[in-house]
Amino acid sequence: MSVPVRVQDLEKNFGRYPALKSVSLDIAAGELVALLGPSGSGKTTLLRAVAGLEQADGGHVFFGDIDANGLSLRERRIGFVFQHYALFRHMRVFENVSFGLRARPRASRPSPEAIRRKVSELLSLVQLEGLETRYPAQLSGGQRQRVALARALAIEPRVLLLDEPFGALDARVRKDLRKWLKDLHRRIGHTTLFVTHDQDEAFELADRIAILNNGVIEQVGTAEDILQRPATTFIASFIEGIAHRPRVPQLGAAAE
């Protein structure tokens, strides 16, 4: 079940470098929010802190009413998709997708038959039916990323986190997967937070966009809010290129 996420006054320092400076962000249940900003702005650090992969120096992350600061990585039940897939090369597609289920403690581990059904459902969802016995090396980049997403969804995560999920793919495949991910999100409705450096990607995919700069969120809003009412001079400069391009129709909408 999807839950709202609340980031409250999050701080993270790497030595003397403040990567996050009292960052707060509210994400509604089922919402898809993009973290956008230049390199070094703190967007990936924020994502990893929400996941529990980075230990914050201050502040809190809440999943619903639960303070995640007291939860282990397993207890957080985060689905995480990395830029470079992070698939197990020696495992077939079926084994990759089912890994999180098979790794559960015996008391909570589904039966082999339940795992087979779940993997079959997920591969159908990501449009990879019939590829259960292939190895990652036998798949295209786009197919590998879909396997990675199916693996993240298999554990029935509270929150889905995507770190530059299309960054390793060429432009044509990226465009196809944007539409596919938007359609998939409409069907499954997971609370989703994703990092991207691609402005077009953020403005086309996200319900709302959080733009970071030097460890601070400078503006959160819809694409139209940000384009029409940039909150700071940095935001105005940052979006200047996209603001002067013809607007791309919303994914899934008919082109005029």
PDB file of C-alpha atoms in Angstrom, residues 78-189:
ATOM      1  CA  ILE A  78      11.702   0.625  -0.136  1.00  0.00           C
ATOM      2  CA  GLY A  79      11.775  -0.329  -3.796  1.00  0.00           C
ATOM      3  CA  PHE A  80      14.972   1.171  -5.247  1.00  0.00           C
ATOM      4  CA  VAL A  81      15.877   1.291  -8.957  1.00  0.00           C
ATOM      5  CA  PHE A  82      19.418   2.351  -9.823  1.00  0.00           C
ATOM      6  CA  GLN A  83      20.710   3.979 -13.002  1.00  0.00           C
ATOM      7  CA  HIS A  84      22.850   0.991 -13.972  1.00  0.00           C
ATOM      8  CA  TYR A  85      20.227  -1.670 -13.226  1.00  0.00           C
ATOM      9  CA  ALA A  86      22.231  -3.458 -10.458  1.00  0.00           C
ATOM     10  CA  LEU A  87      20.916  -6.804 -11.685  1.00  0.00           C
ATOM     11  CA  PHE A  88      22.637 -10.014 -10.669  1.00  0.00           C
ATOM     12  CA  ARG A  89      24.433 -11.030 -13.852  1.00  0.00           C
ATOM     13  CA  HIS A  90      24.642 -14.707 -12.888  1.00  0.00           C
ATOM     14  CA  MET A  91      20.876 -14.927 -12.269  1.00  0.00           C
ATOM     15  CA  ARG A  92      18.118 -15.297 -14.831  1.00  0.00           C
ATOM     16  CA  VAL A  93      15.263 -12.800 -15.042  1.00  0.00           C
ATOM     17  CA  PHE A  94      13.008 -14.942 -12.827  1.00  0.00           C
ATOM     18  CA  GLU A  95      15.662 -15.188 -10.112  1.00  0.00           C
ATOM     19  CA  ASN A  96      16.405 -11.457 -10.244  1.00  0.00           C
ATOM     20  CA  VAL A  97      12.752 -10.462  -9.879  1.00  0.00           C
ATOM     21  CA  SER A  98      12.066 -12.991  -7.117  1.00  0.00           C
ATOM     22  CA  PHE A  99      15.242 -12.252  -5.150  1.00  0.00           C
ATOM     23  CA  GLY A 100      13.639  -9.990  -2.534  1.00  0.00           C
ATOM     24  CA  LEU A 101      10.836 -12.491  -1.910  1.00  0.00           C
ATOM     25  CA  ARG A 102      13.181 -15.466  -1.619  1.00  0.00           C
ATOM     26  CA  ALA A 103      15.457 -13.511   0.752  1.00  0.00           C
ATOM     27  CA  ARG A 104      12.715 -12.906   3.308  1.00  0.00           C
ATOM     28  CA  PRO A 105      12.920 -14.678   6.670  1.00  0.00           C
ATOM     29  CA  ARG A 106      11.335 -18.133   6.504  1.00  0.00           C
ATOM     30  CA  ALA A 107       8.319 -17.090   8.552  1.00  0.00           C
ATOM     31  CA  SER A 108       7.305 -14.372   6.064  1.00  0.00           C
ATOM     32  CA  ARG A 109       8.607 -15.958   2.855  1.00  0.00           C
ATOM     33  CA  PRO A 110       5.893 -16.765   0.273  1.00  0.00           C
ATOM     34  CA  SER A 111       5.586 -20.324  -0.981  1.00  0.00           C
ATOM     35  CA  PRO A 112       7.420 -21.252  -4.198  1.00  0.00           C
ATOM     36  CA  GLU A 113       4.100 -21.302  -6.039  1.00  0.00           C
ATOM     37  CA  ALA A 114       3.139 -17.850  -4.714  1.00  0.00           C
ATOM     38  CA  ILE A 115       6.539 -16.511  -5.794  1.00  0.00           C
ATOM     39  CA  ARG A 116       6.062 -17.952  -9.293  1.00  0.00           C
ATOM     40  CA  ARG A 117       2.640 -16.294  -9.566  1.00  0.00           C
ATOM     41  CA  LYS A 118       3.977 -12.981  -8.333  1.00  0.00           C
ATOM     42  CA  VAL A 119       6.904 -12.971 -10.770  1.00  0.00           C
ATOM     43  CA  SER A 120       4.606 -13.904 -13.635  1.00  0.00           C
ATOM     44  CA  GLU A 121       2.243 -11.033 -12.758  1.00  0.00           C
ATOM     45  CA  LEU A 122       5.110  -8.547 -12.540  1.00  0.00           C
ATOM     46  CA  LEU A 123       6.708  -9.594 -15.820  1.00  0.00           C
ATOM     47  CA  SER A 124       3.319  -9.189 -17.476  1.00  0.00           C
ATOM     48  CA  LEU A 125       2.995  -5.743 -15.863  1.00  0.00           C
ATOM     49  CA  VAL A 126       6.364  -4.601 -17.249  1.00  0.00           C
ATOM     50  CA  GLN A 127       5.692  -6.291 -20.610  1.00  0.00           C
ATOM     51  CA  LEU A 128       8.455  -8.910 -20.387  1.00  0.00           C
ATOM     52  CA  GLU A 129       6.392 -12.093 -20.532  1.00  0.00           C
ATOM     53  CA  GLY A 130       8.350 -15.092 -21.767  1.00  0.00           C
ATOM     54  CA  LEU A 131      11.782 -13.764 -20.784  1.00  0.00           C
ATOM     55  CA  GLU A 132      11.985 -15.521 -17.408  1.00  0.00           C
ATOM     56  CA  THR A 133      14.945 -17.733 -18.380  1.00  0.00           C
ATOM     57  CA  ARG A 134      17.131 -15.068 -19.973  1.00  0.00           C
ATOM     58  CA  TYR A 135      20.208 -13.594 -18.330  1.00  0.00           C
ATOM     59  CA  PRO A 136      20.681  -9.805 -18.092  1.00  0.00           C
ATOM     60  CA  ALA A 137      23.374  -9.937 -20.800  1.00  0.00           C
ATOM     61  CA  GLN A 138      20.723 -11.269 -23.211  1.00  0.00           C
ATOM     62  CA  LEU A 139      18.450  -8.245 -22.701  1.00  0.00           C
ATOM     63  CA  SER A 140      18.455  -4.730 -24.112  1.00  0.00           C
ATOM     64  CA  GLY A 141      19.095  -1.774 -21.805  1.00  0.00           C
ATOM     65  CA  GLY A 142      15.412  -0.913 -21.689  1.00  0.00           C
ATOM     66  CA  GLN A 143      14.492  -4.513 -20.849  1.00  0.00           C
ATOM     67  CA  ARG A 144      17.071  -4.626 -18.054  1.00  0.00           C
ATOM     68  CA  GLN A 145      15.622  -1.500 -16.502  1.00  0.00           C
ATOM     69  CA  ARG A 146      12.144  -3.032 -16.629  1.00  0.00           C
ATOM     70  CA  VAL A 147      13.480  -6.120 -14.850  1.00  0.00           C
ATOM     71  CA  ALA A 148      15.015  -3.849 -12.208  1.00  0.00           C
ATOM     72  CA  LEU A 149      11.654  -2.123 -11.747  1.00  0.00           C
ATOM     73  CA  ALA A 150       9.821  -5.468 -11.499  1.00  0.00           C
ATOM     74  CA  ARG A 151      12.317  -6.572  -8.829  1.00  0.00           C
ATOM     75  CA  ALA A 152      11.691  -3.350  -6.878  1.00  0.00           C
ATOM     76  CA  LEU A 153       7.921  -3.858  -7.079  1.00  0.00           C
ATOM     77  CA  ALA A 154       8.085  -7.520  -6.022  1.00  0.00           C
ATOM     78  CA  ILE A 155       8.522  -6.659  -2.347  1.00  0.00           C
ATOM     79  CA  GLU A 156       5.334  -4.549  -2.429  1.00  0.00           C
ATOM     80  CA  PRO A 157       7.181  -1.405  -1.359  1.00  0.00           C
ATOM     81  CA  ARG A 158       5.733   1.450   0.643  1.00  0.00           C
ATOM     82  CA  VAL A 159       7.663   3.856  -1.576  1.00  0.00           C
ATOM     83  CA  LEU A 160       9.366   3.492  -4.964  1.00  0.00           C
ATOM     84  CA  LEU A 161      12.665   5.370  -5.422  1.00  0.00           C
ATOM     85  CA  LEU A 162      14.300   5.797  -8.838  1.00  0.00           C
ATOM     86  CA  ASP A 163      17.832   7.166  -9.195  1.00  0.00           C
ATOM     87  CA  GLU A 164      18.378   8.420 -12.777  1.00  0.00           C
ATOM     88  CA  PRO A 165      16.476   5.330 -14.003  1.00  0.00           C
ATOM     89  CA  PHE A 166      16.963   6.111 -17.705  1.00  0.00           C
ATOM     90  CA  GLY A 167      20.370   7.760 -17.504  1.00  0.00           C
ATOM     91  CA  ALA A 168      22.242   4.859 -19.101  1.00  0.00           C
ATOM     92  CA  LEU A 169      19.887   4.580 -22.090  1.00  0.00           C
ATOM     93  CA  ASP A 170      19.939   6.285 -25.460  1.00  0.00           C
ATOM     94  CA  ALA A 171      17.529   9.119 -26.276  1.00  0.00           C
ATOM     95  CA  ARG A 172      15.012   7.038 -28.235  1.00  0.00           C
ATOM     96  CA  VAL A 173      14.722   4.363 -25.544  1.00  0.00           C
ATOM     97  CA  ARG A 174      14.496   7.037 -22.833  1.00  0.00           C
ATOM     98  CA  LYS A 175      11.553   8.641 -24.611  1.00  0.00           C
ATOM     99  CA  ASP A 176       9.730   5.308 -24.949  1.00  0.00           C
ATOM    100  CA  LEU A 177      10.331   4.405 -21.303  1.00  0.00           C
ATOM    101  CA  ARG A 178       9.096   7.787 -20.071  1.00  0.00           C
ATOM    102  CA  LYS A 179       5.670   7.116 -21.538  1.00  0.00           C
ATOM    103  CA  TRP A 180       5.728   3.549 -20.288  1.00  0.00           C
ATOM    104  CA  LEU A 181       6.640   4.596 -16.733  1.00  0.00           C
ATOM    105  CA  LYS A 182       3.945   7.285 -16.664  1.00  0.00           C
ATOM    106  CA  ASP A 183       1.330   4.764 -17.801  1.00  0.00           C
ATOM    107  CA  LEU A 184       2.602   2.198 -15.287  1.00  0.00           C
ATOM    108  CA  HIS A 185       2.412   4.707 -12.445  1.00  0.00           C
ATOM    109  CA  ARG A 186      -1.189   5.470 -13.306  1.00  0.00           C
ATOM    110  CA  ARG A 187      -1.981   1.757 -12.988  1.00  0.00           C
ATOM    111  CA  ILE A 188      -0.067   0.866  -9.815  1.00  0.00           C
ATOM    112  CA  GLY A 189      -0.220   4.205  -7.969  1.00  0.00           C
TER     113      GLY A 189
END
